[in-house]
mmCIF file of C-alpha atoms in Angstrom:
data_model
loop_
_atom_site.group_PDB
_atom_site.id
_atom_site.type_symbol
_atom_site.label_atom_id
_atom_site.label_comp_id
_atom_site.label_asym_id
_atom_site.label_seq_id
_atom_site.Cartn_x
_atom_site.Cartn_y
_atom_site.Cartn_z
ATOM 1 C CA LYS A 30 -3.250 17.897 9.798
ATOM 2 C CA ASN A 31 -2.020 15.130 7.945
ATOM 3 C CA GLU A 32 0.903 13.628 8.530
ATOM 4 C CA VAL A 33 2.145 13.185 5.025
ATOM 5 C CA GLU A 34 1.813 16.403 2.773
ATOM 6 C CA GLN A 35 2.052 16.454 -0.873
ATOM 7 C CA SER A 36 2.408 19.301 -3.088
ATOM 8 C CA PRO A 37 0.777 20.233 -5.868
ATOM 9 C CA GLN A 38 -2.297 17.776 -5.680
ATOM 10 C CA ASN A 39 -2.365 18.343 -9.422
ATOM 11 C CA LEU A 40 0.316 19.138 -12.188
ATOM 12 C CA THR A 41 -0.062 19.663 -15.880
ATOM 13 C CA ALA A 42 3.104 20.200 -17.683
ATOM 14 C CA GLN A 43 3.968 19.656 -21.652
ATOM 15 C CA GLU A 44 6.050 17.015 -22.902
ATOM 16 C CA GLY A 45 10.032 17.184 -21.947
ATOM 17 C CA GLU A 46 9.614 19.530 -19.083
ATOM 18 C CA PHE A 47 11.424 18.798 -15.586
ATOM 19 C CA ILE A 48 8.909 17.590 -13.357
ATOM 20 C CA THR A 49 9.268 18.207 -9.322
ATOM 21 C CA ILE A 50 6.583 16.940 -6.952
ATOM 22 C CA ASN A 51 7.410 17.433 -2.846
ATOM 23 C CA CYS A 52 6.460 15.596 0.241
ATOM 24 C CA SER A 53 6.772 17.321 3.744
ATOM 25 C CA TYR A 54 6.469 14.951 6.856
ATOM 26 C CA SER A 55 5.798 15.617 10.317
ATOM 27 C CA VAL A 56 6.867 12.780 12.353
ATOM 28 C CA GLY A 57 9.721 10.837 12.781
ATOM 29 C CA ILE A 58 10.322 7.897 10.016
ATOM 30 C CA SER A 59 12.720 5.083 9.408
ATOM 31 C CA ALA A 60 12.020 5.382 5.542
ATOM 32 C CA LEU A 61 10.318 7.241 3.078
ATOM 33 C CA HIS A 62 8.376 5.663 -0.120
ATOM 34 C CA TRP A 63 7.510 6.880 -3.601
ATOM 35 C CA LEU A 64 4.944 5.165 -5.343
ATOM 36 C CA GLN A 65 3.215 5.424 -8.868
ATOM 37 C CA GLN A 66 -0.307 4.397 -9.622
ATOM 38 C CA HIS A 67 -2.039 4.699 -13.249
ATOM 39 C CA PRO A 68 -5.761 5.332 -13.304
ATOM 40 C CA GLY A 69 -7.357 1.960 -12.483
ATOM 41 C CA GLY A 70 -4.336 0.633 -12.216
ATOM 42 C CA GLY A 71 -1.956 -0.887 -9.705
ATOM 43 C CA ILE A 72 0.532 0.345 -7.186
ATOM 44 C CA VAL A 73 4.329 0.569 -8.278
ATOM 45 C CA SER A 74 7.439 1.080 -5.901
ATOM 46 C CA LEU A 75 9.551 3.578 -7.218
ATOM 47 C CA PHE A 76 11.914 4.369 -4.850
ATOM 48 C CA MET A 77 12.558 3.464 -0.962
ATOM 49 C CA LEU A 78 14.858 6.208 0.706
ATOM 50 C CA SER A 79 15.975 6.499 4.282
ATOM 51 C CA SER A 80 18.804 9.279 3.165
ATOM 52 C CA GLY A 81 20.242 11.126 0.589
ATOM 53 C CA LYS A 82 19.264 10.674 -3.372
ATOM 54 C CA LYS A 83 18.599 7.805 -5.434
ATOM 55 C CA LYS A 84 18.142 7.686 -9.228
ATOM 56 C CA HIS A 85 16.363 5.340 -11.589
ATOM 57 C CA GLY A 86 16.491 6.154 -15.322
ATOM 58 C CA ARG A 87 14.781 9.760 -15.500
ATOM 59 C CA LEU A 88 13.510 9.423 -11.865
ATOM 60 C CA ILE A 89 15.552 10.939 -9.343
ATOM 61 C CA ALA A 90 14.269 10.860 -5.566
ATOM 62 C CA THR A 91 15.860 12.862 -2.610
ATOM 63 C CA ILE A 92 15.317 13.329 1.014
ATOM 64 C CA ASN A 93 16.417 15.679 3.682
ATOM 65 C CA ILE A 94 15.854 13.830 6.881
ATOM 66 C CA GLN A 95 16.512 17.262 8.886
ATOM 67 C CA GLU A 96 13.894 19.173 6.910
ATOM 68 C CA LYS A 97 11.681 16.391 6.670
ATOM 69 C CA HIS A 98 11.277 16.777 3.389
ATOM 70 C CA SER A 99 11.501 14.741 0.174
ATOM 71 C CA SER A 100 11.374 15.556 -3.610
ATOM 72 C CA LEU A 101 10.457 13.193 -7.012
ATOM 73 C CA HIS A 102 12.058 14.652 -9.937
ATOM 74 C CA ILE A 103 11.145 13.614 -13.438
ATOM 75 C CA THR A 104 13.283 14.581 -16.294
ATOM 76 C CA ALA A 105 12.371 14.576 -19.972
ATOM 77 C CA SER A 106 8.762 14.141 -18.939
ATOM 78 C CA HIS A 107 6.665 11.814 -21.442
ATOM 79 C CA PRO A 108 2.904 11.579 -21.693
ATOM 80 C CA ARG A 109 3.778 7.922 -20.348
ATOM 81 C CA ASP A 110 4.860 9.800 -16.955
ATOM 82 C CA SER A 111 0.896 10.871 -16.494
ATOM 83 C CA ALA A 112 -0.036 9.013 -13.159
ATOM 84 C CA VAL A 113 -0.779 9.506 -9.490
ATOM 85 C CA TYR A 114 2.356 9.767 -7.570
ATOM 86 C CA ILE A 115 2.368 8.830 -3.864
ATOM 87 C CA CYS A 116 4.648 9.625 -1.160
ATOM 88 C CA ALA A 117 4.479 7.228 1.487
ATOM 89 C CA VAL A 118 6.670 6.945 5.133
ATOM 90 C CA ARG A 119 7.139 4.301 7.654
ATOM 91 C CA LEU A 120 6.757 5.900 11.162
ATOM 92 C CA ILE A 121 9.583 5.296 13.512
ATOM 93 C CA TRP A 122 8.224 2.481 15.890
ATOM 94 C CA ALA A 123 8.512 4.548 19.260
ATOM 95 C CA ASN A 124 6.626 7.457 17.760
ATOM 96 C CA SER A 125 3.779 5.798 16.304
ATOM 97 C CA GLY A 126 1.912 4.017 18.747
ATOM 98 C CA GLY A 127 0.966 1.275 16.359
ATOM 99 C CA GLY A 128 0.599 0.909 12.593
ATOM 100 C CA ALA A 129 4.434 1.244 12.299
ATOM 101 C CA ASP A 130 4.642 -1.461 10.037
ATOM 102 C CA GLY A 131 2.235 0.134 7.524
ATOM 103 C CA LEU A 132 3.282 2.779 5.811
ATOM 104 C CA THR A 133 1.210 6.023 5.895
ATOM 105 C CA PHE A 134 0.493 7.695 2.737
ATOM 106 C CA GLY A 135 0.228 11.296 1.281
ATOM 107 C CA LYS A 136 -3.142 12.221 -0.743
ATOM 108 C CA GLY A 137 -0.893 11.666 -3.824
ATOM 109 C CA THR A 138 -0.107 13.992 -6.968
ATOM 110 C CA HIS A 139 -1.850 13.733 -10.092
ATOM 111 C CA LEU A 140 0.719 14.171 -12.859
ATOM 112 C CA ILE A 141 -0.550 14.946 -16.594
ATOM 113 C CA ILE A 142 2.008 15.380 -19.140
ATOM 114 C CA GLN A 143 0.862 16.628 -22.487
ATOM 115 C CA PRO A 144 2.222 15.689 -25.627
ATOM 116 C CA ASN B 25 9.985 -14.250 -9.931
ATOM 117 C CA ALA B 26 6.240 -13.527 -9.823
ATOM 118 C CA GLY B 27 5.258 -10.561 -8.335
ATOM 119 C CA VAL B 28 2.472 -10.278 -5.560
ATOM 120 C CA MET B 29 -0.900 -11.612 -6.979
ATOM 121 C CA GLN B 30 -3.976 -10.549 -5.895
ATOM 122 C CA ASN B 31 -7.569 -12.369 -6.982
ATOM 123 C CA PRO B 32 -9.969 -11.421 -8.019
ATOM 124 C CA ARG B 33 -9.146 -8.382 -9.422
ATOM 125 C CA HIS B 34 -12.869 -6.892 -9.727
ATOM 126 C CA LEU B 35 -15.581 -8.445 -7.003
ATOM 127 C CA VAL B 36 -18.993 -7.527 -7.101
ATOM 128 C CA ARG B 37 -21.216 -8.362 -4.011
ATOM 129 C CA ARG B 38 -24.653 -7.180 -2.717
ATOM 130 C CA ARG B 39 -25.316 -5.976 0.702
ATOM 131 C CA GLY B 40 -24.877 -8.236 3.207
ATOM 132 C CA GLN B 41 -22.957 -10.734 1.400
ATOM 133 C CA GLU B 42 -19.269 -11.965 2.278
ATOM 134 C CA ALA B 43 -16.247 -10.818 0.310
ATOM 135 C CA ARG B 44 -12.890 -12.550 0.208
ATOM 136 C CA LEU B 45 -10.128 -11.330 -1.074
ATOM 137 C CA ARG B 46 -6.653 -13.233 -1.541
ATOM 138 C CA CYS B 47 -3.094 -12.334 -1.815
ATOM 139 C CA SER B 48 0.008 -14.341 -2.705
ATOM 140 C CA PRO B 49 2.919 -12.557 -1.416
ATOM 141 C CA MET B 50 6.369 -12.576 -3.516
ATOM 142 C CA LYS B 51 8.268 -15.918 -3.824
ATOM 143 C CA GLY B 52 10.629 -15.681 -0.448
ATOM 144 C CA HIS B 53 8.104 -12.999 1.319
ATOM 145 C CA SER B 54 6.523 -13.794 4.715
ATOM 146 C CA HIS B 55 5.082 -10.322 5.369
ATOM 147 C CA VAL B 56 2.084 -9.140 4.369
ATOM 148 C CA TYR B 57 0.262 -5.769 4.506
ATOM 149 C CA TRP B 58 -3.509 -4.777 3.464
ATOM 150 C CA TYR B 59 -4.323 -1.436 2.789
ATOM 151 C CA ARG B 60 -7.485 0.215 1.396
ATOM 152 C CA GLN B 61 -8.196 3.012 -0.760
ATOM 153 C CA LEU B 62 -11.695 4.524 -0.665
ATOM 154 C CA PRO B 63 -12.788 6.302 -3.722
ATOM 155 C CA GLU B 64 -11.359 9.699 -4.063
ATOM 156 C CA GLU B 65 -9.129 9.014 -0.809
ATOM 157 C CA GLY B 66 -5.732 8.267 -0.300
ATOM 158 C CA LEU B 67 -4.561 4.639 0.722
ATOM 159 C CA LYS B 68 -4.807 3.683 4.559
ATOM 160 C CA PHE B 69 -3.010 1.065 6.410
ATOM 161 C CA MET B 70 -5.298 -1.941 7.837
ATOM 162 C CA VAL B 71 -3.052 -4.988 8.707
ATOM 163 C CA TYR B 72 0.133 -6.242 9.012
ATOM 164 C CA LEU B 73 0.397 -10.120 9.338
ATOM 165 C CA GLN B 74 3.717 -12.817 9.025
ATOM 166 C CA LYS B 75 2.832 -16.340 8.634
ATOM 167 C CA GLU B 76 0.408 -17.369 11.170
ATOM 168 C CA ASN B 77 0.343 -14.330 13.200
ATOM 169 C CA ILE B 78 -1.344 -11.162 12.955
ATOM 170 C CA ILE B 79 1.335 -8.401 14.454
ATOM 171 C CA ASP B 80 -0.659 -5.199 13.911
ATOM 172 C CA GLU B 81 -4.252 -4.737 13.174
ATOM 173 C CA SER B 82 -4.543 -1.061 14.447
ATOM 174 C CA GLY B 83 -6.022 0.010 10.694
ATOM 175 C CA MET B 84 -8.812 -2.723 10.799
ATOM 176 C CA PRO B 85 -12.439 -1.811 11.319
ATOM 177 C CA LYS B 86 -13.641 -3.210 14.770
ATOM 178 C CA GLU B 87 -16.352 -5.364 13.080
ATOM 179 C CA ARG B 88 -16.757 -7.305 10.243
ATOM 180 C CA PHE B 89 -13.380 -7.307 8.646
ATOM 181 C CA SER B 90 -10.790 -10.370 9.700
ATOM 182 C CA ALA B 91 -7.436 -11.171 7.907
ATOM 183 C CA GLU B 92 -5.405 -14.176 8.494
ATOM 184 C CA PHE B 93 -2.045 -15.435 6.679
ATOM 185 C CA PRO B 94 -2.062 -19.454 6.943
ATOM 186 C CA LYS B 95 1.120 -21.413 7.059
ATOM 187 C CA GLU B 96 0.230 -22.846 3.627
ATOM 188 C CA GLY B 97 -1.688 -20.595 1.103
ATOM 189 C CA PRO B 98 -2.582 -17.114 0.319
ATOM 190 C CA SER B 99 -3.343 -14.253 3.063
ATOM 191 C CA ILE B 100 -6.970 -13.726 3.164
ATOM 192 C CA LEU B 101 -8.936 -10.177 3.744
ATOM 193 C CA ARG B 102 -12.651 -11.291 4.940
ATOM 194 C CA ILE B 103 -15.418 -8.796 4.544
ATOM 195 C CA GLN B 104 -18.780 -9.917 6.157
ATOM 196 C CA GLN B 105 -22.015 -8.638 5.515
ATOM 197 C CA VAL B 106 -20.672 -5.913 3.368
ATOM 198 C CA VAL B 107 -22.259 -2.673 3.243
ATOM 199 C CA ARG B 108 -21.877 0.030 0.304
ATOM 200 C CA GLY B 109 -19.202 1.773 2.170
ATOM 201 C CA ASP B 110 -16.929 -0.903 2.082
ATOM 202 C CA SER B 111 -16.289 -0.279 -1.951
ATOM 203 C CA ALA B 112 -12.862 0.456 -2.481
ATOM 204 C CA ALA B 113 -9.722 -0.735 -4.170
ATOM 205 C CA TYR B 114 -7.722 -3.233 -1.719
ATOM 206 C CA PHE B 115 -4.187 -3.762 -1.924
ATOM 207 C CA CYS B 116 -1.759 -6.124 -0.154
ATOM 208 C CA ALA B 117 2.062 -5.777 -0.366
ATOM 209 C CA SER B 118 4.631 -8.155 0.827
ATOM 210 C CA SER B 119 8.001 -7.656 1.950
ATOM 211 C CA PRO B 120 11.256 -10.104 2.767
ATOM 212 C CA ASP B 121 11.573 -8.791 6.229
ATOM 213 C CA ARG B 122 10.053 -6.322 9.208
ATOM 214 C CA ILE B 123 13.459 -4.428 9.215
ATOM 215 C CA TYR B 124 14.137 -3.448 5.885
ATOM 216 C CA ASN B 125 10.704 -3.517 4.738
ATOM 217 C CA GLU B 126 10.681 -2.783 1.193
ATOM 218 C CA GLN B 127 7.080 -3.245 0.077
ATOM 219 C CA PHE B 128 6.076 -4.796 -3.332
ATOM 220 C CA PHE B 129 2.594 -3.908 -4.088
ATOM 221 C CA GLY B 130 0.016 -6.466 -5.719
ATOM 222 C CA PRO B 131 -2.620 -4.959 -8.479
ATOM 223 C CA GLY B 132 -5.434 -4.665 -5.992
ATOM 224 C CA THR B 133 -8.833 -6.065 -5.963
ATOM 225 C CA ARG B 134 -11.802 -3.404 -6.919
ATOM 226 C CA LEU B 135 -14.733 -4.412 -4.767
ATOM 227 C CA THR B 136 -18.036 -3.230 -5.590
ATOM 228 C CA VAL B 137 -21.062 -3.334 -3.166
ATOM 229 C CA LEU B 138 -24.364 -2.945 -4.578
#
C-alpha cells in the first residue's frame, strides 16, 4: 500500500466547475505539499501545509491532521488548470528511518477541464 | 530572483555513456534534493545534499549513480554507464533551510537513453 494515496486518478470536468482532489496518507508527517505539473513540463509548488487551510487565487488547500487527509479545491475551473496535481508529504523524521528530508509523492491526479 | 535552474533540459545518451545533470539552486538556498520520475510512474526521492555534504542518499540506486554539491558551482547528478531503464525526468528542488523545508522545483532534465 502506498503511503500517499490520491483520488481520483483521473478527472474530467467542464469549465466553471468546482474541483476537489483528495489526498490521504498513512504515516506521520511534518508537512504536506500540493504540486502542479503540466504535460512535459516542470513542477510548480502550489501549497505547503502543516495545519488548517490556505488560499491562493482560485486554489484552496485544506488539511486534517487527525484524519490524515488533505484536499485541493479549484473554484471556477478553467482549461488552463488542466494538469497533473500531485500530493507529497514530508515524513516525520522519527517515523521514516531514512528519506525524511525528501518528499514522498502520490501518483497524481490527471485533471482535464473542457471548455 | 531566478528560480531553480537545471541543465540540460534534454539529454540523449547511448547505452554505456555517462550522463551529467546540473542543478543550480535558488539564490540563498543551500539545500538540494534530487528526484526521479520514471515514465508512467510517480516521483521518487533520490538524494538530499547540503553544500559539500551528502545528507541522505537512501533513494539512490546502489551502483552507477552519484551526486555532489560542491562549495562553488551547481549540484551534479552523475549516472555512469547509462542503461535504457535510466530514461526518466530528473528534477531537483532547493530549500533555504532543513526545518521549514519548503522546496522549489526546477524544470527538470529529460534523459533519454538510446
